[in-house]
Every structure is written in C-alpha cells, then in structure tokens.
Coordinates of C-alpha atoms in Angstrom, one line a residue:
M1 CA 5.1 0.6 60.3
K2 CA 1.6 1.6 59.1
K3 CA 0.7 -0.3 56.0
R4 CA 0.2 1.8 53.0
Q5 CA -2.9 1.3 51.0
K6 CA -2.8 3.2 47.6
I7 CA -0.9 2.8 44.4
F8 CA -1.1 5.3 41.5
F9 CA -0.1 3.9 38.1
V10 CA 0.7 6.5 35.5
Y11 CA 1.2 7.0 31.8
P12 CA 2.8 10.5 31.7
P13 CA 1.7 13.4 29.5
A14 CA 3.3 12.8 26.2
P15 CA 2.2 11.8 22.5
I16 CA -0.3 9.0 22.5
M17 CA 1.7 5.9 22.2
N18 CA 1.9 2.2 23.1
R19 CA 4.4 1.9 25.9
E20 CA 4.8 -1.9 26.3
D21 CA 8.5 -2.7 26.5
R22 CA 9.1 -4.2 23.1
C23 CA 6.5 -2.1 21.1
Q24 CA 7.2 1.5 22.1
Q25 CA 5.6 3.3 19.2
P26 CA 3.6 6.5 18.9
T27 CA -0.1 6.0 17.4
S28 CA -0.8 9.5 16.3
D29 CA 1.5 9.3 13.2
T30 CA 0.2 5.9 12.0
F31 CA -3.0 5.2 10.1
V32 CA -4.1 1.8 11.5
I33 CA -2.4 1.4 14.9
P34 CA -4.7 2.1 17.8
P35 CA -3.9 2.8 21.4
L36 CA -3.6 -0.4 23.3
P37 CA -4.5 -1.2 27.0
P38 CA -1.7 -0.7 29.6
V39 CA -0.9 -4.3 30.0
D40 CA 2.0 -4.0 32.5
M41 CA 0.0 -1.6 34.7
M42 CA -3.0 -3.9 34.6
S43 CA -0.8 -6.8 35.6
L44 CA 0.8 -5.0 38.5
S45 CA -2.7 -3.7 39.7
A46 CA -3.9 -7.2 39.8
I47 CA -1.0 -8.2 42.1
A48 CA -1.5 -5.0 44.3
K49 CA -5.3 -5.7 44.8
K50 CA -4.5 -9.3 46.1
R51 CA -2.3 -7.5 48.6
G52 CA -5.2 -5.2 49.7
Y53 CA -4.2 -2.1 47.8
E54 CA -6.5 0.4 46.3
T55 CA -5.2 1.2 42.8
F56 CA -5.7 4.1 40.3
F57 CA -4.5 4.5 36.7
R58 CA -4.5 7.6 34.5
D59 CA -3.1 7.9 30.9
Y60 CA -2.6 11.7 30.5
S61 CA -1.8 11.3 26.8
L62 CA -5.2 10.1 25.7
K63 CA -7.0 13.4 26.5
N64 CA -4.1 15.5 25.8
E65 CA -3.7 16.4 29.5
T66 CA -0.7 18.1 31.1
V67 CA 1.6 17.7 34.1
Y68 CA -0.8 20.1 35.9
D69 CA -3.5 17.4 35.6
F70 CA -0.9 14.8 37.0
L71 CA -0.1 17.2 40.0
R72 CA -3.8 17.8 40.8
D73 CA -4.5 14.0 40.8
L74 CA -1.3 13.3 43.0
R75 CA -2.7 15.6 45.5
V76 CA -6.2 14.1 45.4
Y77 CA -4.9 10.3 45.6
K78 CA -2.0 10.9 47.9
P79 CA -0.5 7.5 46.8
D80 CA 1.8 5.6 48.8
F81 CA 3.4 4.2 45.7
L82 CA 3.7 5.9 42.3
V83 CA 4.5 3.6 39.3
L84 CA 5.5 5.5 36.3
N85 CA 5.7 3.8 32.9
V86 CA 8.7 5.3 31.0
A87 CA 9.3 5.0 27.2
S88 CA 12.8 5.0 25.9
T89 CA 11.7 7.5 23.2
T90 CA 10.2 10.0 25.6
L91 CA 12.5 9.3 28.6
E92 CA 13.3 12.9 29.6
K93 CA 10.0 14.3 29.2
D94 CA 8.4 11.3 31.0
L95 CA 10.6 11.9 34.0
S96 CA 10.4 15.6 34.1
I97 CA 6.9 15.3 35.8
L98 CA 8.8 13.8 38.8
T99 CA 10.9 16.8 39.1
Q100 CA 7.9 19.0 39.0
A101 CA 6.1 16.8 41.6
R102 CA 9.1 16.7 44.0
D103 CA 7.2 18.5 46.8
S104 CA 4.3 16.2 46.6
L105 CA 6.3 13.0 46.6
E106 CA 7.9 13.1 50.1
D107 CA 5.7 10.3 51.5
T108 CA 5.5 8.4 48.2
V109 CA 7.7 5.6 46.8
V110 CA 8.4 6.4 43.3
I111 CA 8.8 3.2 41.0
V112 CA 9.7 3.5 37.4
K113 CA 9.4 0.7 34.7
G114 CA 10.3 0.6 31.1
A115 CA 12.8 -1.3 28.8
I116 CA 15.5 1.3 29.1
F117 CA 16.0 0.5 32.8
N118 CA 17.3 -2.9 31.7
F119 CA 20.2 -1.3 30.2
N120 CA 20.9 2.1 31.8
S121 CA 19.2 2.3 35.1
Y122 CA 22.2 3.7 36.9
A123 CA 22.9 6.7 34.8
I124 CA 19.2 7.5 34.6
M125 CA 18.8 7.5 38.3
Q126 CA 21.8 9.6 38.8
K127 CA 20.0 12.3 36.8
N128 CA 16.7 11.7 38.6
P129 CA 17.0 11.6 42.3
E130 CA 13.2 11.5 42.7
I131 CA 13.2 7.9 41.6
D132 CA 13.4 5.3 44.4
V133 CA 13.2 2.1 42.5
A134 CA 13.7 1.0 38.8
L135 CA 12.2 -2.3 37.9
R136 CA 14.3 -4.5 35.5
G137 CA 13.5 -7.6 33.6
E138 CA 10.2 -9.3 34.3
I139 CA 8.6 -7.0 36.8
E140 CA 5.8 -8.8 38.6
E141 CA 7.5 -10.6 41.4
A142 CA 9.9 -7.7 42.2
F143 CA 7.0 -5.3 42.4
D144 CA 5.0 -7.8 44.6
E145 CA 8.0 -7.9 47.0
I146 CA 8.4 -4.1 47.1
I147 CA 4.7 -3.5 48.0
Q148 CA 5.2 -6.1 50.8
Y149 CA 8.1 -4.0 52.2
K150 CA 10.8 -6.5 51.6
S151 CA 14.1 -4.9 52.0
F152 CA 15.3 -3.5 48.7
K153 CA 18.7 -5.3 49.0
E154 CA 16.9 -8.7 49.1
I155 CA 14.9 -8.0 45.9
K156 CA 16.3 -9.3 42.7
G157 CA 15.9 -7.3 39.5
I158 CA 15.8 -3.8 40.8
T159 CA 17.9 -0.7 40.9
Y160 CA 17.3 1.5 43.9
Q161 CA 18.6 4.7 45.6
I162 CA 19.2 5.0 49.3
N163 CA 21.3 7.5 51.3
N164 CA 22.4 9.1 48.0
K165 CA 23.7 5.7 46.8
I166 CA 22.4 3.9 43.7
I167 CA 22.6 0.1 44.0
S168 CA 21.5 -2.6 41.5
T169 CA 20.7 -6.0 42.8
T170 CA 21.3 -9.2 40.8
D171 CA 19.2 -9.9 37.7
R172 CA 16.0 -11.9 38.4
E173 CA 16.0 -15.2 36.4
L174 CA 13.3 -15.8 33.8
K175 CA 10.8 -18.4 34.7
D176 CA 10.4 -21.4 32.6
D177 CA 6.8 -20.7 32.3
I178 CA 4.6 -17.7 32.6
D179 CA 1.6 -19.2 34.3
H180 CA 2.5 -17.1 37.2
L181 CA 1.4 -14.1 35.4
P182 CA -2.0 -12.6 36.8
I183 CA -5.2 -12.2 34.9
L184 CA -5.0 -8.6 34.1
D185 CA -7.1 -6.1 36.2
R186 CA -9.5 -4.7 33.8
D187 CA -11.3 -2.8 36.4
L188 CA -8.3 -0.5 36.5
I189 CA -9.3 1.1 33.2
D190 CA -12.1 2.3 31.0
N191 CA -12.2 -0.7 28.7
S192 CA -14.4 1.2 26.1
I193 CA -11.5 3.4 25.2
Y194 CA -9.4 0.7 23.6
Q195 CA -11.2 -0.4 20.4
R196 CA -10.6 -2.6 17.4
P197 CA -9.9 0.0 14.7
D198 CA -12.5 -1.3 12.1
T199 CA -15.5 -2.0 14.2
K200 CA -14.9 0.2 17.1
K201 CA -15.7 -2.5 19.5
P202 CA -13.8 -3.0 22.7
Q203 CA -10.6 -4.8 22.3
T204 CA -8.2 -6.2 24.9
I205 CA -4.9 -8.0 25.2
I206 CA -4.3 -11.6 26.3
R207 CA -0.8 -12.5 27.1
V208 CA -0.1 -15.9 25.6
S209 CA 3.7 -16.3 25.3
K210 CA 7.1 -14.6 25.7
G211 CA 10.5 -15.0 24.2
C212 CA 12.0 -15.2 20.7
P213 CA 15.1 -17.3 19.7
N214 CA 15.9 -15.1 16.6
H215 CA 17.1 -11.9 18.0
C216 CA 16.7 -9.6 15.0
F217 CA 19.0 -6.7 14.6
F218 CA 16.4 -3.9 15.6
C219 CA 14.2 -5.8 18.0
L220 CA 14.1 -5.9 22.0
A221 CA 12.1 -9.1 22.1
T222 CA 15.0 -11.4 22.8
P223 CA 17.0 -9.1 25.2
L224 CA 13.9 -8.4 27.2
N225 CA 12.0 -11.7 27.2
G226 CA 14.7 -14.3 26.5
K227 CA 15.6 -16.6 23.6
I228 CA 13.4 -19.4 24.8
V229 CA 9.7 -19.1 23.9
R230 CA 7.7 -19.6 27.0
Y231 CA 4.0 -20.5 26.7
R232 CA 1.0 -19.8 28.9
N233 CA -1.1 -22.7 29.7
P234 CA -4.0 -22.7 27.2
E235 CA -6.6 -23.4 29.9
L236 CA -5.5 -20.2 31.8
I237 CA -5.8 -18.3 28.5
V238 CA -9.4 -19.6 27.9
K239 CA -10.3 -18.8 31.5
E240 CA -9.2 -15.1 31.0
I241 CA -11.1 -15.0 27.8
K242 CA -14.3 -16.2 29.4
E243 CA -13.9 -13.5 32.2
C244 CA -13.6 -10.8 29.6
V245 CA -16.8 -12.0 27.7
S246 CA -18.9 -12.4 30.8
L247 CA -17.7 -9.5 32.9
Y248 CA -16.8 -6.9 30.4
N249 CA -18.6 -8.0 27.2
I250 CA -15.3 -7.8 25.4
K251 CA -15.1 -10.4 22.3
D252 CA -12.2 -8.9 20.4
F253 CA -8.8 -9.7 21.4
I254 CA -5.0 -9.5 20.5
F255 CA -3.2 -12.5 21.5
W256 CA 0.1 -11.0 22.8
S257 CA 3.3 -12.8 22.0
D258 CA 6.7 -12.5 20.5
I259 CA 6.1 -15.3 18.2
F260 CA 2.5 -17.0 18.4
N261 CA 3.0 -19.8 15.9
M262 CA 6.3 -21.2 17.0
D263 CA 4.8 -24.3 18.7
K264 CA 2.1 -25.7 16.5
K265 CA 0.8 -28.2 19.0
W266 CA 0.3 -25.5 21.5
V267 CA -1.5 -23.1 19.0
Q268 CA -3.7 -26.0 17.9
K269 CA -4.6 -27.1 21.7
L270 CA -5.5 -23.4 22.3
C271 CA -7.7 -23.1 19.4
R272 CA -9.5 -26.3 20.1
L273 CA -10.2 -25.2 23.5
I274 CA -11.6 -22.0 22.2
I275 CA -13.9 -23.8 19.8
E276 CA -14.8 -26.3 22.3
S277 CA -15.9 -23.7 24.7
N278 CA -18.2 -22.2 22.1
L279 CA -16.6 -18.8 22.4
K280 CA -17.7 -16.6 19.7
I281 CA -14.8 -14.3 19.7
S282 CA -12.5 -12.6 17.2
F283 CA -8.6 -12.3 17.8
S284 CA -5.6 -11.1 16.0
T285 CA -2.0 -12.2 16.6
N286 CA 1.3 -12.4 14.9
T287 CA 3.6 -15.0 13.3
R288 CA 7.0 -15.5 11.7
V289 CA 6.7 -16.3 7.9
D290 CA 8.6 -19.4 8.4
T291 CA 6.1 -20.9 11.0
V292 CA 3.1 -20.9 8.8
D293 CA 1.2 -24.1 7.9
I294 CA -2.3 -24.6 6.4
E295 CA -3.6 -27.0 9.1
T296 CA -2.9 -24.6 11.9
L297 CA -4.3 -21.6 10.0
K298 CA -7.6 -23.4 9.4
L299 CA -7.9 -24.1 13.0
M300 CA -7.0 -20.5 13.9
K301 CA -9.7 -19.3 11.5
K302 CA -12.3 -21.6 13.1
A303 CA -11.4 -20.4 16.5
G304 CA -11.9 -16.7 15.5
C305 CA -8.7 -15.6 14.1
S306 CA -9.4 -12.6 11.8
L307 CA -6.0 -10.9 11.2
I308 CA -2.3 -12.2 11.5
S309 CA 0.6 -9.6 11.5
M310 CA 4.0 -10.3 10.5
G311 CA 7.5 -8.8 10.4
V312 CA 8.2 -8.7 6.6
E313 CA 10.8 -5.9 7.2
S314 CA 12.2 -5.6 3.6
G315 CA 11.8 -6.6 0.1
S316 CA 15.5 -6.9 -0.4
Q317 CA 16.8 -10.3 0.4
E318 CA 20.3 -8.7 1.1
L319 CA 18.9 -6.6 3.7
L320 CA 17.0 -9.4 5.3
D321 CA 20.2 -11.3 5.6
K322 CA 22.1 -8.4 7.1
M323 CA 19.5 -7.8 9.8
G324 CA 19.6 -11.4 10.8
K325 CA 16.0 -12.1 9.9
K326 CA 16.6 -15.6 8.7
T327 CA 13.7 -15.6 6.3
T328 CA 13.5 -15.5 2.6
L329 CA 11.4 -13.5 0.2
E330 CA 9.8 -16.8 -1.1
Q331 CA 8.9 -17.8 2.5
I332 CA 7.1 -14.6 3.0
K333 CA 5.1 -14.8 -0.3
K334 CA 4.1 -18.4 0.5
S335 CA 3.0 -17.6 4.0
V336 CA 0.9 -14.6 3.0
S337 CA -0.7 -16.8 0.2
L338 CA -1.6 -19.4 2.8
I339 CA -3.1 -16.9 5.1
H340 CA -5.3 -15.3 2.5
Q341 CA -6.2 -18.8 1.2
V342 CA -8.0 -19.6 4.6
G343 CA -9.8 -16.2 4.7
I344 CA -7.6 -14.4 7.4
Q345 CA -6.5 -10.8 6.9
T346 CA -2.8 -9.9 6.9
Y347 CA -0.9 -7.1 8.4
A348 CA 2.7 -6.6 7.1
Y349 CA 5.4 -4.5 9.1
Y350 CA 8.3 -3.1 7.3
V351 CA 11.4 -1.2 8.6
I352 CA 13.3 1.2 6.4
G353 CA 16.5 3.0 6.9
L354 CA 18.8 0.4 8.4
P355 CA 22.6 1.2 7.8
W356 CA 22.6 -0.7 4.5
E357 CA 19.5 0.9 3.0
T358 CA 19.8 2.4 -0.4
K359 CA 17.4 3.9 -3.0
E360 CA 17.4 0.6 -4.7
T361 CA 16.5 -1.5 -1.6
L362 CA 13.9 1.1 -0.9
R363 CA 12.3 0.6 -4.3
E364 CA 12.6 -3.2 -3.9
T365 CA 10.6 -3.1 -0.6
F366 CA 7.8 -0.9 -1.8
D367 CA 7.4 -3.0 -5.1
F368 CA 7.5 -6.2 -2.9
A369 CA 4.8 -4.8 -0.5
K370 CA 2.6 -4.0 -3.5
K371 CA 2.9 -7.5 -4.8
L372 CA 2.2 -9.0 -1.5
N373 CA -0.8 -6.8 -1.2
T374 CA -1.5 -7.4 2.6
H375 CA -4.7 -5.9 3.9
F376 CA -2.7 -3.6 6.1
A377 CA 0.9 -2.5 6.0
T378 CA 3.0 0.0 8.0
F379 CA 6.4 1.3 7.0
Y380 CA 8.4 2.2 10.1
T381 CA 11.7 4.1 10.0
A382 CA 14.5 2.2 11.8
T383 CA 14.7 3.2 15.5
A384 CA 17.9 2.4 17.5
L385 CA 16.6 1.6 20.9
Q386 CA 19.1 0.9 23.7
G387 CA 19.3 -2.9 24.2
T388 CA 19.3 -3.7 20.4
K389 CA 21.9 -4.9 18.2
F390 CA 21.1 -1.7 16.1
Y391 CA 21.8 0.6 18.9
D392 CA 25.4 -1.1 19.4
Y393 CA 26.1 -1.1 15.6
V394 CA 25.3 2.6 15.4
N395 CA 27.7 3.6 18.1
K396 CA 30.4 1.2 17.0
N397 CA 30.3 2.4 13.3
R398 CA 29.7 6.1 14.1
L399 CA 26.5 6.5 12.0
G400 CA 25.7 9.7 13.9
D401 CA 24.0 10.8 17.0
I402 CA 20.9 8.8 17.8
S403 CA 17.8 10.8 17.8
L404 CA 14.6 9.5 19.1
E405 CA 12.4 12.6 18.7
K406 CA 9.8 11.0 16.4
P407 CA 10.4 7.3 16.9
Y408 CA 9.4 4.9 13.9
V409 CA 8.4 8.0 11.8
Y410 CA 11.6 10.1 11.5
P411 CA 14.7 7.9 11.4
S412 CA 17.0 7.9 14.5
V413 CA 20.1 7.9 12.2
K414 CA 21.1 7.9 8.6
S415 CA 22.1 4.9 6.6
Y416 CA 25.6 4.6 4.7
A417 CA 23.8 5.7 1.5
L418 CA 20.9 7.9 2.4
T419 CA 20.3 10.9 4.6
S420 CA 17.8 10.9 7.5
Q421 CA 15.6 13.1 5.4
E422 CA 15.6 10.8 2.3
I423 CA 14.6 7.9 4.7
Y424 CA 11.9 10.1 6.2
D425 CA 10.5 11.2 2.8
A426 CA 10.3 7.4 1.7
N427 CA 8.4 6.6 5.0
K428 CA 5.8 9.2 4.4
K429 CA 5.5 8.3 0.6
F430 CA 5.3 4.6 1.2
N431 CA 2.7 4.7 3.9
K432 CA 0.4 7.0 2.0
E433 CA 0.8 5.6 -1.5
Y434 CA 0.3 2.0 -0.3
Y435 CA -3.2 2.7 0.8
L436 CA -4.2 5.1 -2.0
R437 CA -3.7 2.7 -4.9
P438 CA -7.0 2.2 -6.7
S439 CA -6.5 -1.6 -6.8
Y440 CA -6.1 -1.6 -2.8
I441 CA -9.1 0.7 -2.3
L442 CA -11.3 -1.5 -4.4
K443 CA -10.1 -4.7 -2.6
M444 CA -10.9 -3.1 0.8
A445 CA -14.3 -1.7 -0.4
T446 CA -15.4 -5.4 -0.7
N447 CA -14.7 -5.9 3.0
I448 CA -17.1 -3.3 4.1
N449 CA -20.1 -5.0 5.7
S450 CA -21.3 -2.2 8.3
I451 CA -21.9 1.5 8.7
T452 CA -19.1 1.6 11.4
K453 CA -16.5 -0.1 9.1
F454 CA -17.4 2.2 6.2
K455 CA -17.0 5.2 8.4
T456 CA -13.6 3.9 9.7
Y457 CA -12.3 3.2 6.2
Y458 CA -13.7 6.7 5.0
D459 CA -12.1 8.6 7.8
T460 CA -8.7 6.9 7.2
F461 CA -8.9 7.6 3.5
I462 CA -9.5 11.3 4.3
K463 CA -6.6 11.2 6.8
L464 CA -4.3 9.8 4.1
L465 CA -5.4 12.4 1.5
K466 CA -4.6 15.1 4.0
A467 CA -1.3 13.7 4.9
K468 CA 1.7 15.9 3.9
N469 CA 3.8 14.5 1.1

C-alpha cells in the first residue's frame, strides 16, 4: 500500500469557541475569554510530522468562514486523513460538514475527536456514516497507531466503522505520567492570532498536568483525565518554554492543568527551574482554593505568574456542598486574600442555574463576588455536558430536555425554583454589573500601564455598555 502523506486538522465553521474537551465554551459571548490555541490538534500534528506527514490546520470560525471554504480547502489539500475537532455543544453542526463533503472524502480516512465520543460514540456514528474512526480517552497514542496503519481492531481507545458495522475497542489505560506527550507543533498555526487579552501579545498553552480527584458535579475533568493528578516533568516544561521564547518570541503562557497547585513540591520545583533559567516570562494558571499557601505563591510570582484563576462557583455554602465542591466560603476568601497579598491578579469563575439555585442563592453569589472583588470574573450558566454528574442528574430527575444551543450563556435546563429565562437574565445582569461598578473601574484603572492595555480596557467597557440587559 502506498503510504499516505497529508493530514488535515479542522475546527469546523461554528461560533468562535475553545474546543478542548474539558473547556468547551464560546468566546464571542464572554468579555474576557480569548480564543485559545488548538492544543490537541497541535499535539497530534507533532506526532504526525515525526511519522513523515505533511499537516495543515484551519479554524473556520475565526474568520467567519463557511462549509464552502472547508470544501474548497478539502479539494486543494486532498488529505489522506481528516481530523475533525467536535464540540458537544455544536455536535450536529460540526458533523454536518462531513455530509456535505461526502463526495470529496472517498479516499480520506475521517477521524473525529471530542469529549462526547467518550460517552456516546456508537449512537453518533450510527447517524454519521462518513466517520471512519472516533478517538476516545487520551488520543495521542491511538492516533499514532492509526496513521501507522495498524489494524483498527488492535488499537485501544477507538470506535470505528467497517462494512456497515460499528465496533468499539477496549478503553486505553491512562498512563501514570504524561511525559510521553509531545511538545506542541506551533508551526501548525499562526501564533499571532492567539493573544493575551490585556496586552495583545502572543500567548500559548503549555500542558503541565492532567487529572482531578474531586469530580465536581458539572465538570468533565475527572471523567476525561482521571482522578489521579499526573504531572509533567518540570524539565520538559521548561524545555518547551525555551523553545517558545527562542523560536516564536512567545513570552506569555497559560499553564494548562486541571489543578495546578495540588502538589506544592512539584510547583515549587517548576518555578525554581524557570527562575534559574532566567526566563523573563509571564504565565497564568489555575488553583483550587484549598491548595493555596503563601510560600508557593511568592515563588510563583517570582517565576512570572501574573494571574490565577479559580472555580469559586457560588456564594452559597449550601450550593457548594450540594455540587460536591468540597470547599468553604472562608477558604475562598482566604485564598483570594493571599493571592492579592503577593501581587498576583485573580480570576473567579461562577456557575449559576444548578438544580438547587434560587433567587436567594443567586443574590448570595453576586454579593459574595463583589466582596471578593477579583480582578476578573465570569458568571456561567450551568451546562449539562454528557459525561458529567449534572447530565445524569437532569435525566434522572426530569428537569427538562437538555439544550446546548448557547452553552454557558443560556442555561441548558431550569432549576427547581427558577425558569431558564430567569437564570439567563441573572447571567446577563451579573456579568455586566460586576464590571460596571465604579469601585471596580477605579481599581482596574490603576493597573493601566500601556496604551494597548488602555485600549483593551476601553473596548471592553464599551462592549459592556452596549450589551443587552
């Protein structure tokens, strides 16, 4: 058999959104969430290039392109493999481009990836015969075996179609460490497109750990990445940072993890290596509020940490307990105070509209958010993604048909006490009012130290003023 040479990686025409499996969210409806680099596509491309393949990537959402642009490129590239990144929230629209491209796919192996294939690959492939293979679990090794033309039946962690039959192989076990993950292929994309929101400088993602032991009610991190936190070797992380600086002049990073601060010794070792390497970088990352300590924060600040995000979720202790967050309001207040004390900015995420939400708990959450006064905050509406405890709860308790039409903006279901419209109205109100508080505007104005940052803040302010109530 003649070896195939081209692989085409695709983000389909859809609203601009971040499609990584745990964080499938649109960016057009948020004020401070930027489009992020296509990490999984860059990871698979790095593997493919080592096997001698030529790779291409197109994100048809960024320039508001259509299926016709995709069909044009398909004819030009004539790929041997097509890899389509599918989001749970835009599933049907994403896959519809395969139906329209059917005549151009005769000699192409169609591979799909996305969180939803971990839970529903058989039913989806029944409706979409154009799909040849769906990747499940951690995708790199299965993909590597596919492009080496290993027999599908011998590859763990895939669902495939052959002779009108759909077959799922056994799950691929999660590896104890993630050092096998390749350095991302940043030549695949235009790195200048993906920018830090406040400075407009190029920003990229470094994968540093996977896994979360907490399995919160609404989150996919544990089902997808396991309950054990697996860390990448700090030396490998620093090696990738150095490559980004020297080859791409990228000095702003997001350290991508499910929980960054869980292992303090690992965090401190990474920070010390960055400091010893004299890397003048800036990075943001996340934390749980119960893993924060002043010693590690000071080291993170010295290494270049400029922002820490955290899932606060609610200002109601009752809701925190019911969603299995395993944190307290006092822990949240203490951790935010410590982070501000060392001079690192904070970004709080809230989720409203879970089944137990009431008008009273909504008010508790917004009042708590104002008291925390983090530098940035986003109020998401609860979105029941397949694979989460939330999704199972909705079906078991008959809270209504799940809608994913506007994920994280319009609620996927109602709560026991509130209609979907009431939750949606609260979402719009909270996101707008949080940023338009005079005290907040004054606080952020003191952070302006460049024309670029002034313009960014000003544009965001105007966008907020124009947002519908």
